[in-house]
Coordinates of C-alpha atoms and ligand atoms in Angstrom, one line a residue:
M1 CA 19.7 29.6 -24.5
A2 CA 16.0 30.1 -24.5
S3 CA 15.2 31.9 -27.8
S4 CA 11.7 33.0 -28.5
T5 CA 9.6 31.2 -31.7
N6 CA 9.9 32.8 -34.6
P7 CA 6.9 34.5 -36.2
P8 CA 5.3 31.1 -37.9
G9 CA 4.7 31.3 -41.4
T10 CA 7.6 31.6 -43.4
R11 CA 9.1 28.4 -44.6
Q12 CA 12.5 28.0 -42.9
D13 CA 10.2 28.2 -39.5
L14 CA 8.0 25.4 -40.4
T15 CA 9.0 23.1 -37.7
D16 CA 8.6 25.6 -35.4
L17 CA 4.7 25.9 -35.9
T18 CA 2.3 24.5 -33.5
A19 CA -0.2 21.9 -34.9
H20 CA -2.8 24.1 -35.1
E21 CA -1.0 26.5 -36.8
A22 CA 0.5 24.3 -39.4
A23 CA -3.0 23.0 -39.7
E24 CA -4.6 26.1 -40.9
L25 CA -1.7 26.5 -43.4
L26 CA -2.6 23.5 -45.2
T27 CA -6.0 24.5 -44.9
S28 CA -5.4 27.8 -46.6
G29 CA -3.4 26.0 -49.2
Q30 CA -0.1 27.8 -48.1
V31 CA 1.7 24.5 -47.4
S32 CA 1.5 21.0 -48.0
S33 CA 1.7 18.1 -45.9
L34 CA 4.5 16.9 -48.3
E35 CA 6.6 20.1 -47.5
L36 CA 5.6 19.9 -43.4
T37 CA 7.1 15.9 -43.6
E38 CA 9.9 17.0 -45.7
A39 CA 10.9 20.1 -43.0
V40 CA 10.6 17.8 -39.9
L41 CA 12.7 15.2 -41.9
A42 CA 15.5 17.6 -42.9
R43 CA 15.4 18.6 -38.5
V44 CA 15.5 14.6 -38.1
D45 CA 18.7 14.4 -40.1
A46 CA 20.5 17.3 -38.7
L47 CA 19.3 16.3 -34.9
E48 CA 19.1 13.0 -34.5
P49 CA 23.1 12.4 -34.0
Q50 CA 22.8 14.5 -30.7
I51 CA 19.0 13.6 -29.5
H52 CA 18.3 10.1 -30.5
S53 CA 14.7 10.7 -30.0
Y54 CA 13.7 8.1 -32.5
I55 CA 14.7 4.4 -32.6
T56 CA 12.8 4.2 -36.1
V57 CA 12.4 6.5 -38.8
S58 CA 10.0 5.4 -41.4
R59 CA 10.8 7.8 -43.9
E60 CA 9.3 6.4 -47.4
R61 CA 6.0 5.6 -45.3
A62 CA 5.8 9.2 -44.0
L63 CA 6.1 10.7 -47.5
E64 CA 3.8 8.6 -48.6
A65 CA 1.3 9.1 -45.8
A66 CA 2.0 13.0 -46.5
R67 CA 1.1 12.4 -50.2
A68 CA -2.0 10.3 -49.0
A69 CA -2.9 13.5 -46.7
D70 CA -2.7 15.8 -49.9
D71 CA -4.3 14.3 -52.1
A72 CA -7.5 13.7 -49.7
R73 CA -7.6 17.4 -49.2
S74 CA -7.6 18.3 -52.7
L75 CA -10.6 16.2 -53.1
G76 CA -12.1 18.0 -49.9
K77 CA -11.9 15.2 -47.9
S78 CA -11.6 16.7 -44.2
Q79 CA -9.9 14.2 -41.8
G80 CA -9.5 16.1 -38.7
P81 CA -7.1 18.6 -37.1
L82 CA -3.7 16.2 -37.4
S83 CA -4.6 15.5 -40.9
G84 CA -1.4 16.2 -42.6
I85 CA 0.5 16.7 -39.8
P86 CA 4.0 14.7 -38.9
V87 CA 3.5 13.0 -35.5
M88 CA 5.9 10.5 -33.2
V89 CA 4.4 7.4 -31.8
K90 CA 6.3 5.8 -28.5
D91 CA 8.1 2.7 -29.7
N92 CA 5.7 0.5 -27.2
I93 CA 2.7 1.3 -29.2
S94 CA 2.2 -1.3 -32.0
T95 CA 2.2 -0.2 -35.7
E96 CA 1.9 -2.3 -38.5
G97 CA 4.9 -3.2 -40.8
V98 CA 7.5 -0.6 -38.5
P99 CA 9.5 -2.4 -36.3
T100 CA 8.2 -2.0 -32.2
T101 CA 10.8 -2.7 -29.9
A102 CA 9.5 -1.4 -26.7
G103 CA 13.2 -0.2 -26.2
S104 CA 14.4 -3.9 -25.6
R105 CA 16.3 -6.3 -27.4
I106 CA 14.1 -9.0 -26.6
L107 CA 11.9 -7.5 -29.3
E108 CA 14.3 -6.7 -31.9
G109 CA 13.1 -7.6 -35.3
Y110 CA 9.7 -7.6 -34.2
I111 CA 7.3 -6.2 -36.7
P112 CA 3.0 -6.0 -35.5
P113 CA 0.9 -7.4 -37.7
Y114 CA -1.3 -5.0 -36.7
D115 CA -2.2 -1.1 -35.7
A116 CA -2.5 -0.2 -32.1
F117 CA -6.2 1.3 -31.9
V118 CA -4.5 5.3 -31.5
V119 CA -2.4 4.2 -34.3
E120 CA -5.8 3.2 -36.4
R121 CA -6.7 6.8 -35.0
L122 CA -4.1 8.6 -36.5
R123 CA -3.9 6.9 -39.7
S124 CA -7.7 7.3 -40.4
G125 CA -7.3 10.9 -39.3
G126 CA -4.8 11.6 -42.1
A127 CA -1.5 12.1 -39.6
V128 CA 1.8 11.7 -40.9
I129 CA 3.7 8.8 -38.6
V130 CA 7.3 10.0 -38.9
G131 CA 8.6 6.9 -36.7
K132 CA 8.8 5.1 -33.5
G133 CA 9.9 7.2 -30.2
N134 CA 12.6 6.5 -28.0
L135 CA 11.9 4.9 -24.5
D136 CA 13.1 3.0 -21.2
E137 CA 12.9 -0.6 -21.9
F138 CA 9.5 -1.3 -21.6
A139 CA 8.5 1.8 -20.3
M140 CA 10.6 1.5 -17.1
G141 CA 12.4 4.3 -15.7
S142 CA 12.8 8.3 -16.1
S143 CA 15.6 9.0 -17.9
T144 CA 15.4 7.1 -21.2
E145 CA 18.7 6.1 -20.2
H146 CA 17.6 2.3 -20.1
S147 CA 16.9 2.0 -23.9
A148 CA 18.6 -0.8 -25.0
F149 CA 19.3 1.5 -28.1
E150 CA 21.0 5.0 -27.4
P151 CA 19.9 7.4 -24.8
T152 CA 17.9 10.1 -25.6
R153 CA 19.3 13.5 -24.6
N154 CA 17.5 16.3 -23.6
P155 CA 17.4 19.4 -26.5
W156 CA 18.3 22.1 -23.7
D157 CA 21.7 20.4 -22.8
T158 CA 22.4 17.6 -24.5
G159 CA 24.8 16.7 -21.3
R160 CA 21.3 16.2 -19.8
V161 CA 18.4 13.6 -20.0
P162 CA 15.2 14.0 -21.4
G163 CA 13.3 12.2 -18.5
G164 CA 11.2 9.4 -19.1
S165 CA 10.3 6.9 -20.0
S166 CA 9.0 8.8 -22.7
G167 CA 11.9 10.5 -23.9
G168 CA 12.1 10.5 -27.5
P169 CA 8.4 11.8 -27.7
A170 CA 9.5 14.2 -25.7
A171 CA 12.5 15.6 -26.5
G172 CA 11.1 15.2 -30.3
V173 CA 8.8 17.9 -29.6
A174 CA 10.7 19.8 -28.0
A175 CA 13.3 19.8 -30.6
R176 CA 10.9 20.3 -33.6
E177 CA 11.4 16.6 -34.6
C178 CA 7.6 16.3 -34.7
F179 CA 4.5 18.2 -34.2
V180 CA 2.7 16.2 -31.8
S181 CA 4.0 12.7 -30.2
F182 CA 2.3 10.2 -28.3
G183 CA 3.7 8.4 -25.4
S184 CA 2.5 5.8 -22.3
D185 CA 2.3 7.0 -18.9
T186 CA 2.2 4.2 -15.7
G187 CA 3.8 6.2 -12.9
G188 CA 4.6 9.6 -14.7
S189 CA 6.3 8.9 -18.3
I190 CA 4.4 11.6 -20.3
R191 CA 4.2 14.2 -17.6
Q192 CA 7.8 13.5 -16.3
P193 CA 9.5 14.2 -19.8
A194 CA 7.2 17.0 -20.7
A195 CA 8.1 18.9 -17.8
L196 CA 12.1 18.4 -18.1
C197 CA 11.8 19.1 -21.9
G198 CA 9.7 22.3 -21.6
T199 CA 6.3 20.6 -23.7
V200 CA 2.7 20.1 -23.0
G201 CA 2.1 16.4 -21.7
M202 CA -1.3 14.2 -21.0
K203 CA -2.3 11.6 -19.1
P204 CA -5.9 11.2 -19.7
T205 CA -8.2 9.4 -17.1
Y206 CA -7.5 5.9 -17.1
G207 CA -9.8 4.0 -19.8
L208 CA -10.3 7.3 -21.9
V209 CA -7.5 6.2 -24.8
S210 CA -7.9 2.6 -25.5
R211 CA -4.5 0.7 -24.9
Y212 CA -5.5 -2.0 -27.6
G213 CA -2.1 -2.3 -28.8
L214 CA 0.2 -1.1 -26.2
I215 CA 2.6 -3.2 -25.0
A216 CA 1.6 -3.5 -21.7
F217 CA 3.7 -2.9 -18.3
G218 CA 1.2 -2.1 -15.4
S219 CA -2.2 -2.9 -16.8
S220 CA -3.9 -1.4 -13.9
L221 CA -2.1 2.2 -14.3
D222 CA -1.0 2.4 -18.2
Q223 CA -2.5 4.9 -20.3
I224 CA -1.4 6.6 -23.7
G225 CA -1.6 10.3 -24.1
P226 CA -0.5 13.2 -26.2
F227 CA 3.1 15.9 -25.8
S228 CA 2.5 18.9 -27.7
R229 CA 4.0 22.3 -28.0
D230 CA 0.8 24.0 -26.5
V231 CA -2.8 22.9 -24.7
R232 CA -4.6 23.4 -27.8
D233 CA -2.6 20.7 -29.6
C234 CA -2.9 18.4 -26.9
A235 CA -6.6 18.9 -26.5
D236 CA -6.9 18.4 -30.6
A237 CA -4.8 15.3 -30.5
L238 CA -6.9 13.9 -27.3
T239 CA -10.1 14.5 -29.6
V240 CA -8.0 11.9 -32.4
I241 CA -7.3 9.2 -29.8
S242 CA -9.9 9.0 -27.2
G243 CA -13.3 6.9 -27.4
H244 CA -14.6 3.6 -26.8
D245 CA -12.9 0.7 -28.1
V246 CA -14.1 -3.1 -27.3
R247 CA -11.1 -4.4 -27.8
D248 CA -9.9 -3.0 -24.5
S249 CA -11.8 -4.1 -21.5
T250 CA -11.0 -1.1 -19.3
S251 CA -12.0 1.5 -22.2
L252 CA -14.6 3.7 -20.7
D253 CA -18.2 3.3 -22.9
S254 CA -18.1 7.6 -23.5
P255 CA -19.5 9.2 -26.4
G256 CA -16.5 10.9 -28.5
Q257 CA -15.8 14.6 -27.2
D258 CA -14.0 17.9 -28.6
F259 CA -11.6 18.8 -26.1
A260 CA -10.9 21.9 -28.1
N261 CA -14.6 22.9 -26.7
A262 CA -13.0 23.1 -23.2
L263 CA -10.7 25.9 -23.9
T264 CA -12.7 29.0 -23.0
G265 CA -9.5 30.5 -21.6
D266 CA -11.7 31.7 -18.4
I267 CA -10.5 30.1 -14.9
S268 CA -12.3 32.8 -12.6
G269 CA -14.0 30.8 -9.8
M270 CA -12.6 27.8 -10.5
R271 CA -11.4 25.9 -7.0
L272 CA -7.6 24.8 -7.0
G273 CA -6.2 22.8 -4.4
V274 CA -2.4 22.9 -3.7
P275 CA -1.9 20.1 -1.6
R276 CA 1.5 20.8 0.4
E277 CA 3.0 17.0 0.2
Y278 CA 4.0 17.6 -3.0
L279 CA 6.6 20.4 -2.0
V280 CA 9.0 17.1 -1.3
D281 CA 11.8 17.2 0.5
G282 CA 15.0 17.7 -2.0
M283 CA 12.7 19.9 -4.2
E284 CA 15.2 22.5 -5.9
P285 CA 14.5 26.1 -4.8
G286 CA 14.1 27.1 -8.5
V287 CA 11.5 24.7 -9.1
K288 CA 9.7 25.6 -6.0
T289 CA 10.0 29.2 -6.6
A290 CA 8.9 28.9 -10.2
F291 CA 5.6 27.0 -8.7
E292 CA 5.1 29.6 -6.2
A293 CA 5.0 32.4 -9.1
S294 CA 2.6 30.2 -11.2
L295 CA 0.0 29.7 -8.2
R296 CA 0.5 33.5 -8.3
T297 CA -0.4 33.9 -11.9
L298 CA -3.4 31.7 -11.5
E299 CA -4.8 33.6 -8.6
G300 CA -4.3 36.7 -10.3
M301 CA -6.6 35.0 -13.1
G302 CA -9.8 34.5 -10.6
A303 CA -8.8 31.3 -9.5
T304 CA -9.2 30.5 -5.4
L305 CA -6.4 28.9 -4.4
E306 CA -6.4 27.0 -1.2
E307 CA -3.5 25.1 0.4
I308 CA -4.2 21.7 1.7
S309 CA -3.3 18.3 2.8
L310 CA -2.9 14.8 1.2
P311 CA -1.3 12.7 3.8
L312 CA -1.0 9.7 1.9
T313 CA 0.8 11.1 -0.8
D314 CA 3.9 9.6 0.8
Q315 CA 2.7 6.3 0.4
A316 CA 1.9 6.6 -3.3
L317 CA 5.5 5.7 -4.3
A318 CA 6.2 2.8 -2.2
V319 CA 2.6 1.5 -3.6
Y320 CA 3.6 2.0 -7.1
Y321 CA 6.7 0.0 -7.0
I322 CA 5.0 -3.1 -5.8
I323 CA 2.1 -3.1 -7.7
A324 CA 3.7 -2.1 -11.2
P325 CA 6.5 -4.3 -11.2
S326 CA 4.0 -7.0 -10.0
E327 CA 1.4 -6.3 -13.1
A328 CA 5.0 -6.2 -14.8
S329 CA 6.5 -9.8 -13.9
A330 CA 3.2 -11.1 -15.1
N331 CA 2.6 -8.9 -18.6
L332 CA 6.7 -9.6 -19.2
A333 CA 6.2 -13.6 -18.9
R334 CA 5.1 -13.8 -22.4
Y335 CA 8.7 -13.0 -23.8
D336 CA 9.7 -16.9 -24.0
G337 CA 11.8 -16.7 -27.1
F338 CA 8.8 -18.1 -29.3
K339 CA 6.1 -15.7 -29.5
Y340 CA 7.4 -12.7 -30.5
G341 CA 11.2 -10.8 -31.5
R342 CA 14.4 -12.1 -30.9
A343 CA 15.2 -15.9 -29.5
V344 CA 18.6 -17.7 -28.6
N345 CA 18.3 -20.8 -30.6
D346 CA 21.8 -22.4 -30.1
V347 CA 20.6 -24.6 -27.0
D348 CA 19.3 -27.8 -26.5
T349 CA 16.0 -27.7 -24.8
A350 CA 12.9 -25.6 -24.7
W351 CA 13.3 -24.4 -21.3
E352 CA 17.3 -23.4 -22.4
V353 CA 15.6 -21.4 -25.2
M354 CA 13.6 -19.5 -22.6
D355 CA 16.1 -19.1 -20.0
Q356 CA 19.1 -17.4 -22.3
T357 CA 16.3 -15.4 -24.6
R358 CA 15.3 -13.8 -21.4
E359 CA 18.9 -13.5 -19.7
Q360 CA 20.2 -12.1 -23.1
G361 CA 17.2 -10.2 -24.3
F362 CA 16.2 -7.9 -20.9
G363 CA 18.0 -5.4 -19.5
P364 CA 18.9 -4.9 -15.7
E365 CA 16.2 -2.5 -15.1
V366 CA 13.8 -5.1 -16.3
K367 CA 15.3 -8.1 -14.3
R368 CA 15.0 -5.9 -11.5
R369 CA 11.3 -5.4 -11.7
I370 CA 10.6 -8.8 -12.9
L371 CA 12.3 -9.9 -9.4
I372 CA 10.7 -7.6 -6.7
G373 CA 7.4 -8.3 -8.8
A374 CA 7.7 -11.8 -8.5
Y375 CA 8.7 -11.9 -5.2
A376 CA 5.7 -9.6 -4.3
L377 CA 3.5 -11.7 -5.8
S378 CA 4.8 -15.2 -4.1
A379 CA 3.3 -17.4 -1.9
G380 CA 3.8 -16.4 2.0
Y381 CA 4.8 -12.3 0.5
Y382 CA 1.4 -11.6 -1.3
D383 CA -0.3 -10.7 1.9
A384 CA 2.3 -8.5 3.1
Y385 CA 3.3 -6.8 -0.2
Y386 CA 0.8 -7.0 -3.0
K387 CA -2.5 -7.3 -1.2
K388 CA -1.2 -4.7 1.4
A389 CA -0.3 -2.3 -1.4
Q390 CA -3.8 -2.6 -2.8
Q391 CA -5.4 -1.9 0.3
V392 CA -3.5 1.4 0.5
R393 CA -4.2 2.1 -3.0
T394 CA -8.2 2.1 -2.3
L395 CA -7.3 4.5 0.7
I396 CA -5.3 7.0 -1.8
R397 CA -7.8 7.1 -4.5
R398 CA -10.6 7.4 -1.5
E399 CA -8.6 10.4 0.0
F400 CA -8.7 12.4 -3.8
A401 CA -12.4 11.9 -4.5
E402 CA -13.2 13.3 -0.9
T403 CA -10.8 16.1 -2.2
F404 CA -12.5 16.7 -5.5
E405 CA -16.0 17.1 -3.5
R406 CA -14.6 20.6 -2.6
F407 CA -12.2 21.5 -5.8
D408 CA -12.0 21.5 -9.3
A409 CA -8.6 20.4 -10.1
L410 CA -5.4 20.5 -8.1
V411 CA -2.4 22.2 -8.6
T412 CA 1.2 20.6 -8.1
P413 CA 5.2 20.8 -9.8
T414 CA 5.3 18.1 -12.1
S415 CA 8.9 17.2 -11.0
P416 CA 11.1 18.2 -7.6
T417 CA 14.1 19.0 -9.9
V418 CA 14.8 20.2 -13.6
A419 CA 16.5 17.9 -16.3
F420 CA 19.2 15.8 -14.3
K421 CA 23.1 15.3 -16.0
A422 CA 23.0 11.8 -17.8
G423 CA 24.4 9.1 -15.7
A424 CA 23.9 11.0 -12.5
R425 CA 21.0 8.6 -11.4
M426 CA 21.5 5.1 -13.0
D427 CA 23.7 3.5 -10.3
D428 CA 21.1 4.7 -7.7
P429 CA 17.7 3.1 -8.5
V430 CA 16.0 4.9 -5.5
A431 CA 17.1 8.1 -6.7
M432 CA 15.9 7.6 -10.0
Y433 CA 12.3 6.4 -8.6
L434 CA 12.0 9.5 -6.4
S435 CA 11.8 11.5 -10.1
D436 CA 8.3 10.3 -10.2
V437 CA 7.3 11.4 -6.6
C438 CA 4.7 13.8 -8.2
T439 CA 3.2 12.0 -10.8
I440 CA 2.7 8.6 -9.5
P441 CA -0.3 9.3 -7.1
V442 CA -2.1 10.5 -9.9
N443 CA -1.8 6.6 -11.6
I444 CA -2.6 5.3 -8.8
A445 CA -5.8 6.7 -8.5
G446 CA -6.6 6.3 -12.5
L447 CA -6.8 10.3 -12.4
P448 CA -6.1 12.8 -15.4
A449 CA -3.2 15.0 -15.3
I450 CA -1.4 17.3 -17.5
S451 CA 2.0 19.0 -17.5
V452 CA 2.3 22.4 -19.1
P453 CA 6.1 24.5 -19.2
G454 CA 5.3 26.5 -16.1
G455 CA 9.0 28.4 -15.6
M456 CA 12.8 28.0 -16.1
S457 CA 15.5 27.6 -13.7
E458 CA 19.3 28.0 -14.3
G459 CA 18.2 28.0 -17.9
L460 CA 15.6 24.6 -18.1
P461 CA 12.2 24.1 -18.4
V462 CA 10.1 23.5 -14.8
G463 CA 6.9 22.0 -15.2
L464 CA 3.4 23.0 -13.7
Q465 CA 0.7 20.2 -12.8
F466 CA -2.9 20.2 -13.0
I467 CA -4.6 17.4 -11.7
G468 CA -8.6 16.7 -12.2
P469 CA -11.0 14.0 -11.0
Q470 CA -12.4 10.6 -13.0
M471 CA -13.1 12.1 -16.1
G472 CA -12.2 16.1 -15.4
D473 CA -10.0 15.9 -18.4
A474 CA -11.9 18.9 -20.2
T475 CA -11.5 20.4 -16.7
I476 CA -7.5 20.4 -16.4
L477 CA -7.3 21.4 -20.2
R478 CA -9.4 24.4 -19.6
A479 CA -7.1 25.1 -16.5
A480 CA -3.7 24.3 -18.6
H481 CA -4.7 26.7 -21.5
A482 CA -5.9 29.8 -19.1
Y483 CA -2.6 29.6 -17.6
E484 CA -0.7 29.1 -20.9
Q485 CA -2.6 32.0 -22.3
A486 CA -1.6 34.0 -19.5
T487 CA 2.3 33.0 -19.5
E488 CA 4.9 32.8 -22.5
W489 CA 6.9 29.4 -21.0
H490 CA 5.3 27.4 -23.9
T491 CA 6.5 29.9 -26.1
L492 CA 10.3 29.2 -25.1
K493 CA 12.5 27.1 -27.1
P494 CA 15.9 25.3 -27.0
G495 CA 18.6 26.7 -28.6
I496 CA 19.2 23.2 -30.8
Ligands
LIG501 N1 9.3 6.2 -13.6 C1 8.5 4.9 -13.7 C2 8.9 4.0 -13.9 O1 10.1 3.8 -13.7 C3 7.3 5.5 -14.5 C4 7.4 5.0 -16.0 C5 6.1 5.0 -16.4 O2 5.3 5.8 -16.1 N2 6.2 4.1 -18.1 O3 8.2 2.9 -13.1

């Protein structure tokens, strides 16, 4: 049901614009932020009963922010590329005064007293936050079916999942329910849903974006990043949210940069490695065909491609499913019925408050992760599991570092399959975990990676992933942008 985007600029097509096209109309006075926001809210009203990409829509606040952005503009105050642009923020990113659930019953009713760093940046940059994006509970999952609220559906086919855990932010951008959105990626949760929904999605270098105010899942892996409909918007959004923050001890002390400067359109001579281990068993033929066509496109643009081997790729998934649950079991200890959100209080002792709050507040996937993590960290098993996983992690980092001595970036498929049917992997956790086999190695090594629309298979989007070295964010944006300019996949939109 793909159709090409309508020519931008006409009133009824406002929500089809990219953020940078909308920003041009704002600058020239052809449209106001209030009009953009009302158009997005109308789209939200029409589609949410089917898509469920939002957990909370903050309509009044959004309209107020839009008026403020229009006022600032009329006073000649320029606030940056997202000024006046309606955006969505994943619901595990804290927003002062707006409920933040992380997709969990245990945080129902919790209203953060402060904004996350990225939200501070968005607000001070004049962005209009329309609401909070749906996700798998505590960002654990690959389909958004583990949300404690309604599962999000894929705008290309509402019988299918949008991917996860940032399914809401991905579906929201694809369905034109916002222009840009922000998610978190611990093991693929930005790139995999971006691939399945046909959007751009980027996980920056670990430390480039502060996680202050992000509800922690796996702290050595978590990173915040943008979703958008083209690479230019992704670069602009990253410019807005990146930068040093003393409140996140992992925040890199790098000067801010304008990532749009990286988009030269030229990748001639760029050395691209194609690791064969990413063409995993079980990869759908349509995904493989699309990937091979993308490689030819890149070659035609003057990049040099070389097939390589990264033998430790196979170990990354196992390493992840020890380290991420271990860190989660520690991070989730704070939900005890006393500090945040919901509590079960009709019991006799403090112990029972904690026991019953966690029993009733956490869903099955979160409980599974806490059990796996507590086991891997326990005395007697620590050396066999957690310590071993950390050792293999070091080897994986090293393997990537050596590879990047010879290559500017790597190219891989983002996901072995297109969007799968709702329910298809819910009874098989391992099948669900395998959804991230192409995205997880990047998090293990703290590298930047971006997924861009890279073809269609069976009427559904296929993602193409570029992986860069540490701080190679500008390089992969440049490669992704050049590829996008040579193809039309990003101009396709769901028929919904
Ligand atoms: N799907 C992976 C998991 O379930 C990754 C999630 C993420 O990146 N937040 O843990």
